[in-house]
Each structure stands twice: as C-alpha cells, then as structure tokens.
C-alpha cells in the first residue's frame, strides 16, 4: 500500500512498521519496487513501539487489529491517534464483523473462524472501531465498505485541529 500511495502522490513519504522478521523478508521486495528513500521499513512491534507524538499526517493500520485482544487494539489506536498531527487521519482497514449472522455471509464467518484459530481474536465491528477512535480523541467518519471484497473496508477518523 505504501509504495502504491507514494507512486500516486510524488511528495509523499512512508514508514512501514512491521515485526523484524517481516521487515527482513520484505526488504528485497521493497528494493525491487524501487521507491528509493520515500518508503522505509521500521522494525518493531505495534503493541509496544513508540509511534511518537504529532509525527504523522496519516496512520494506516491494515489487517492488524483483529489479531489482538480488544484492550490491546484500543491501545494501538490510542497510540496511533497520539502520533497524528492535528488534522491527521487514522485509517483502519479490516474485515468487519457484521451486525447479524444472517448478513455476515461466508467471508465474515470464515474470517471469524480463521482468526479464532490463529490469533484467539476475531473480526471487529465498525461500531467498536469508531468507539476506540472516539476514546482516543478522534472524530470517526462513516465507514467505507469495499464493493470488490464484501465484508472488508475502512473505518477512518480525523484528529481535531
């Protein structure tokens, strides 16, 4: 995502936080993509890494929070909000838990089963994500639901100026 965004926006710079093993494995891929010094890897753990204070205009969390217990996810969102500059945006991209089993469909049901087996967690509701953003002092926006990937989308929020 970072390389694609930097290609589309020539003045954009990105920093990717990932576990040390993932950074090592992804380094050749990033070098092959050729973003130069505009995209950098940062080895660390999202549960403990200091993201700084008012350091970023955008924090993009993709397919991560479903791996954590709710208290851990709330803390990651809180630290991401602190890392945003005033007017900055937090984008959380996830598979969403849907409001009823009837509406969930196969994708959400299979995702819940998979996450329960692999990380003892599960899909998150848009309402929960928005509440975590509010608790962190952000202003949640309406969720964006992906038409090409039913059940997936983004819950975005802005930091007041």
PDB file of C-alpha atoms in Angstrom:
ATOM      1  CA  UNK A   1       0.000   0.000   0.000  1.00  0.00           C
ATOM      2  CA  UNK A   2       2.778   2.439   0.887  1.00  0.00           C
ATOM      3  CA  UNK A   3       4.590   2.067  -2.430  1.00  0.00           C
ATOM      4  CA  UNK A   4       1.342   2.463  -4.387  1.00  0.00           C
ATOM      5  CA  UNK A   5       0.403   5.588  -2.414  1.00  0.00           C
ATOM      6  CA  UNK A   6       3.859   7.094  -2.902  1.00  0.00           C
ATOM      7  CA  UNK A   7       3.681   6.439  -6.643  1.00  0.00           C
ATOM      8  CA  UNK A   8       0.363   8.242  -6.811  1.00  0.00           C
ATOM      9  CA  UNK A   9       1.491  11.167  -4.613  1.00  0.00           C
ATOM     10  CA  UNK A  10       5.041  12.246  -5.553  1.00  0.00           C
ATOM     11  CA  UNK A  11       5.709  14.280  -2.376  1.00  0.00           C
ATOM     12  CA  UNK A  12       4.531  11.530  -0.004  1.00  0.00           C
ATOM     13  CA  UNK A  13       6.950   9.643   2.253  1.00  0.00           C
ATOM     14  CA  UNK A  14       6.004   6.467   4.112  1.00  0.00           C
ATOM     15  CA  UNK A  15       7.305   4.463   7.030  1.00  0.00           C
ATOM     16  CA  UNK A  16       6.186   0.840   7.415  1.00  0.00           C
ATOM     17  CA  UNK A  17       6.212  -0.634  10.915  1.00  0.00           C
ATOM     18  CA  UNK A  18       6.400  -4.415  10.985  1.00  0.00           C
ATOM     19  CA  UNK A  19       7.947  -7.194  13.003  1.00  0.00           C
ATOM     20  CA  UNK A  20      11.721  -7.638  12.454  1.00  0.00           C
ATOM     21  CA  UNK A  21      11.321 -10.935  10.580  1.00  0.00           C
ATOM     22  CA  UNK A  22       8.762  -9.413   8.244  1.00  0.00           C
ATOM     23  CA  UNK A  23      10.979  -6.388   7.571  1.00  0.00           C
ATOM     24  CA  UNK A  24      13.884  -8.688   6.684  1.00  0.00           C
ATOM     25  CA  UNK A  25      11.705 -10.791   4.356  1.00  0.00           C
ATOM     26  CA  UNK A  26      10.140  -7.717   2.710  1.00  0.00           C
ATOM     27  CA  UNK A  27      13.389  -5.787   2.147  1.00  0.00           C
ATOM     28  CA  UNK A  28      14.114  -7.396  -1.267  1.00  0.00           C
ATOM     29  CA  UNK A  29      10.532  -6.764  -2.375  1.00  0.00           C
ATOM     30  CA  UNK A  30      10.767  -3.097  -1.392  1.00  0.00           C
ATOM     31  CA  UNK A  31      14.126  -2.767  -3.170  1.00  0.00           C
ATOM     32  CA  UNK A  32      12.647  -4.323  -6.319  1.00  0.00           C
ATOM     33  CA  UNK A  33       9.692  -1.892  -6.229  1.00  0.00           C
ATOM     34  CA  UNK A  34      12.200   0.975  -6.276  1.00  0.00           C
ATOM     35  CA  UNK A  35      10.616   3.714  -4.147  1.00  0.00           C
ATOM     36  CA  UNK A  36      14.064   4.987  -3.186  1.00  0.00           C
ATOM     37  CA  UNK A  37      14.188   6.717   0.172  1.00  0.00           C
ATOM     38  CA  UNK A  38      10.475   7.595   0.103  1.00  0.00           C
ATOM     39  CA  UNK A  39       9.404   4.302   1.718  1.00  0.00           C
ATOM     40  CA  UNK A  40      11.296   2.972   4.719  1.00  0.00           C
ATOM     41  CA  UNK A  41      10.841  -0.062   6.911  1.00  0.00           C
ATOM     42  CA  UNK A  42      10.907   0.235  10.693  1.00  0.00           C
ATOM     43  CA  UNK A  43      11.309  -2.970  12.680  1.00  0.00           C
ATOM     44  CA  UNK A  44       9.148  -3.076  15.770  1.00  0.00           C
ATOM     45  CA  UNK A  45       6.052  -4.426  17.460  1.00  0.00           C
ATOM     46  CA  UNK A  46       2.804  -2.481  17.072  1.00  0.00           C
ATOM     47  CA  UNK A  47       1.869  -3.429  20.637  1.00  0.00           C
ATOM     48  CA  UNK A  48       4.915  -1.744  22.167  1.00  0.00           C
ATOM     49  CA  UNK A  49       6.552   0.556  19.616  1.00  0.00           C
ATOM     50  CA  UNK A  50       6.579   4.266  20.433  1.00  0.00           C
ATOM     51  CA  UNK A  51       4.958   5.941  17.433  1.00  0.00           C
ATOM     52  CA  UNK A  52       5.816   9.430  18.644  1.00  0.00           C
ATOM     53  CA  UNK A  53       3.666  12.483  19.184  1.00  0.00           C
ATOM     54  CA  UNK A  54       2.256  14.508  16.288  1.00  0.00           C
ATOM     55  CA  UNK A  55       4.721  12.821  13.926  1.00  0.00           C
ATOM     56  CA  UNK A  56       2.440  11.779  11.029  1.00  0.00           C
ATOM     57  CA  UNK A  57      -0.317  13.179   8.816  1.00  0.00           C
ATOM     58  CA  UNK A  58      -1.701   9.687   8.189  1.00  0.00           C
ATOM     59  CA  UNK A  59      -1.527   6.420  10.094  1.00  0.00           C
ATOM     60  CA  UNK A  60      -2.763   3.435   8.086  1.00  0.00           C
ATOM     61  CA  UNK A  61      -3.427   0.235  10.044  1.00  0.00           C
ATOM     62  CA  UNK A  62      -4.291  -2.626   7.715  1.00  0.00           C
ATOM     63  CA  UNK A  63      -5.396  -6.135   8.686  1.00  0.00           C
ATOM     64  CA  UNK A  64      -3.730  -5.960  12.095  1.00  0.00           C
ATOM     65  CA  UNK A  65      -6.157  -5.171  14.905  1.00  0.00           C
ATOM     66  CA  UNK A  66      -8.101  -8.410  14.511  1.00  0.00           C
ATOM     67  CA  UNK A  67      -5.035 -10.234  15.881  1.00  0.00           C
ATOM     68  CA  UNK A  68      -5.236  -8.502  19.255  1.00  0.00           C
ATOM     69  CA  UNK A  69      -7.453  -8.633  22.305  1.00  0.00           C
ATOM     70  CA  UNK A  70      -9.804  -5.613  22.464  1.00  0.00           C
ATOM     71  CA  UNK A  71      -7.742  -3.853  25.166  1.00  0.00           C
ATOM     72  CA  UNK A  72      -4.623  -4.205  23.017  1.00  0.00           C
ATOM     73  CA  UNK A  73      -6.420  -2.904  19.928  1.00  0.00           C
ATOM     74  CA  UNK A  74      -7.697   0.104  21.863  1.00  0.00           C
ATOM     75  CA  UNK A  75      -4.152   0.857  22.990  1.00  0.00           C
ATOM     76  CA  UNK A  76      -2.777   0.642  19.444  1.00  0.00           C
ATOM     77  CA  UNK A  77      -5.497   3.064  18.277  1.00  0.00           C
ATOM     78  CA  UNK A  78      -4.740   5.410  21.196  1.00  0.00           C
ATOM     79  CA  UNK A  79      -1.020   5.487  20.357  1.00  0.00           C
ATOM     80  CA  UNK A  80      -1.777   5.940  16.643  1.00  0.00           C
ATOM     81  CA  UNK A  81      -4.023   8.910  17.482  1.00  0.00           C
ATOM     82  CA  UNK A  82      -1.266  10.459  19.615  1.00  0.00           C
ATOM     83  CA  UNK A  83       1.142  10.046  16.666  1.00  0.00           C
ATOM     84  CA  UNK A  84      -1.140  12.074  14.365  1.00  0.00           C
ATOM     85  CA  UNK A  85      -0.630  15.759  13.772  1.00  0.00           C
ATOM     86  CA  UNK A  86      -3.745  17.948  14.201  1.00  0.00           C
ATOM     87  CA  UNK A  87      -5.939  17.387  11.143  1.00  0.00           C
ATOM     88  CA  UNK A  88      -4.304  13.996  10.553  1.00  0.00           C
ATOM     89  CA  UNK A  89      -6.220  10.864   9.575  1.00  0.00           C
ATOM     90  CA  UNK A  90      -6.253   7.380  11.074  1.00  0.00           C
ATOM     91  CA  UNK A  91      -7.330   4.715   8.576  1.00  0.00           C
ATOM     92  CA  UNK A  92      -8.171   1.270   9.931  1.00  0.00           C
ATOM     93  CA  UNK A  93      -8.617  -1.296   7.168  1.00  0.00           C
ATOM     94  CA  UNK A  94     -10.123  -4.591   8.326  1.00  0.00           C
ATOM     95  CA  UNK A  95     -12.658  -7.299   7.713  1.00  0.00           C
ATOM     96  CA  UNK A  96     -15.711  -6.048   9.582  1.00  0.00           C
ATOM     97  CA  UNK A  97     -17.926  -8.066  11.868  1.00  0.00           C
ATOM     98  CA  UNK A  98     -21.437  -7.577  10.577  1.00  0.00           C
ATOM     99  CA  UNK A  99     -24.476  -6.775  12.657  1.00  0.00           C
ATOM    100  CA  UNK A 100     -26.182 -10.165  12.289  1.00  0.00           C
ATOM    101  CA  UNK A 101     -25.292 -13.730  11.405  1.00  0.00           C
ATOM    102  CA  UNK A 102     -27.779 -13.569   8.532  1.00  0.00           C
ATOM    103  CA  UNK A 103     -25.924 -10.574   6.998  1.00  0.00           C
ATOM    104  CA  UNK A 104     -22.443 -11.907   7.757  1.00  0.00           C
ATOM    105  CA  UNK A 105     -22.176 -14.262   4.813  1.00  0.00           C
ATOM    106  CA  UNK A 106     -19.353 -16.668   4.141  1.00  0.00           C
ATOM    107  CA  UNK A 107     -16.432 -14.230   4.131  1.00  0.00           C
ATOM    108  CA  UNK A 108     -17.101 -12.825   7.604  1.00  0.00           C
ATOM    109  CA  UNK A 109     -17.952 -16.230   9.058  1.00  0.00           C
ATOM    110  CA  UNK A 110     -14.802 -17.827   7.657  1.00  0.00           C
ATOM    111  CA  UNK A 111     -12.684 -14.866   8.788  1.00  0.00           C
ATOM    112  CA  UNK A 112     -14.032 -15.159  12.331  1.00  0.00           C
ATOM    113  CA  UNK A 113     -13.246 -18.877  12.380  1.00  0.00           C
ATOM    114  CA  UNK A 114      -9.755 -18.335  10.942  1.00  0.00           C
ATOM    115  CA  UNK A 115      -8.894 -15.520  13.367  1.00  0.00           C
ATOM    116  CA  UNK A 116     -10.236 -17.511  16.316  1.00  0.00           C
ATOM    117  CA  UNK A 117      -7.973 -20.424  15.362  1.00  0.00           C
ATOM    118  CA  UNK A 118      -4.847 -18.391  14.578  1.00  0.00           C
ATOM    119  CA  UNK A 119      -4.911 -15.468  16.980  1.00  0.00           C
ATOM    120  CA  UNK A 120      -7.688 -16.058  19.514  1.00  0.00           C
ATOM    121  CA  UNK A 121      -9.426 -12.951  18.258  1.00  0.00           C
ATOM    122  CA  UNK A 122     -11.932 -12.189  15.517  1.00  0.00           C
ATOM    123  CA  UNK A 123     -13.393  -9.628  13.189  1.00  0.00           C
ATOM    124  CA  UNK A 124     -14.181  -6.213  14.630  1.00  0.00           C
ATOM    125  CA  UNK A 125     -17.353  -4.201  14.250  1.00  0.00           C
ATOM    126  CA  UNK A 126     -17.338  -0.765  12.669  1.00  0.00           C
ATOM    127  CA  UNK A 127     -19.065   0.491  15.825  1.00  0.00           C
ATOM    128  CA  UNK A 128     -16.276  -0.817  18.063  1.00  0.00           C
ATOM    129  CA  UNK A 129     -13.549   0.673  15.867  1.00  0.00           C
ATOM    130  CA  UNK A 130     -15.316   4.044  15.793  1.00  0.00           C
ATOM    131  CA  UNK A 131     -15.696   3.929  19.577  1.00  0.00           C
ATOM    132  CA  UNK A 132     -11.983   3.230  20.004  1.00  0.00           C
ATOM    133  CA  UNK A 133     -11.257   6.204  17.738  1.00  0.00           C
ATOM    134  CA  UNK A 134     -13.582   8.451  19.786  1.00  0.00           C
ATOM    135  CA  UNK A 135     -11.955   7.278  23.033  1.00  0.00           C
ATOM    136  CA  UNK A 136      -8.594   8.292  21.519  1.00  0.00           C
ATOM    137  CA  UNK A 137      -9.862  11.822  20.835  1.00  0.00           C
ATOM    138  CA  UNK A 138     -10.537  11.373  17.129  1.00  0.00           C
ATOM    139  CA  UNK A 139     -13.641  12.121  15.064  1.00  0.00           C
ATOM    140  CA  UNK A 140     -14.817   8.972  13.273  1.00  0.00           C
ATOM    141  CA  UNK A 141     -16.174   9.209   9.746  1.00  0.00           C
ATOM    142  CA  UNK A 142     -18.682   6.939   8.023  1.00  0.00           C
ATOM    143  CA  UNK A 143     -17.124   3.574   7.201  1.00  0.00           C
ATOM    144  CA  UNK A 144     -16.022   2.822   3.656  1.00  0.00           C
ATOM    145  CA  UNK A 145     -17.133  -0.640   2.556  1.00  0.00           C
ATOM    146  CA  UNK A 146     -15.297  -2.326  -0.308  1.00  0.00           C
ATOM    147  CA  UNK A 147     -17.595  -3.452  -3.114  1.00  0.00           C
ATOM    148  CA  UNK A 148     -14.998  -5.836  -4.541  1.00  0.00           C
ATOM    149  CA  UNK A 149     -14.310  -7.513  -1.176  1.00  0.00           C
ATOM    150  CA  UNK A 150     -17.560  -7.996   0.754  1.00  0.00           C
ATOM    151  CA  UNK A 151     -17.100  -7.601   4.480  1.00  0.00           C
ATOM    152  CA  UNK A 152     -13.902  -5.559   4.186  1.00  0.00           C
ATOM    153  CA  UNK A 153     -13.494  -1.820   4.400  1.00  0.00           C
ATOM    154  CA  UNK A 154     -12.031   1.127   6.245  1.00  0.00           C
ATOM    155  CA  UNK A 155     -13.042   2.979   9.372  1.00  0.00           C
ATOM    156  CA  UNK A 156     -11.436   6.421   9.190  1.00  0.00           C
ATOM    157  CA  UNK A 157     -11.172   9.211  11.736  1.00  0.00           C
ATOM    158  CA  UNK A 158      -9.572  12.642  11.931  1.00  0.00           C
ATOM    159  CA  UNK A 159      -7.688  14.360  14.717  1.00  0.00           C
ATOM    160  CA  UNK A 160      -9.193  17.746  15.571  1.00  0.00           C
ATOM    161  CA  UNK A 161      -7.065  20.787  14.671  1.00  0.00           C
TER     162      UNK A 161
END
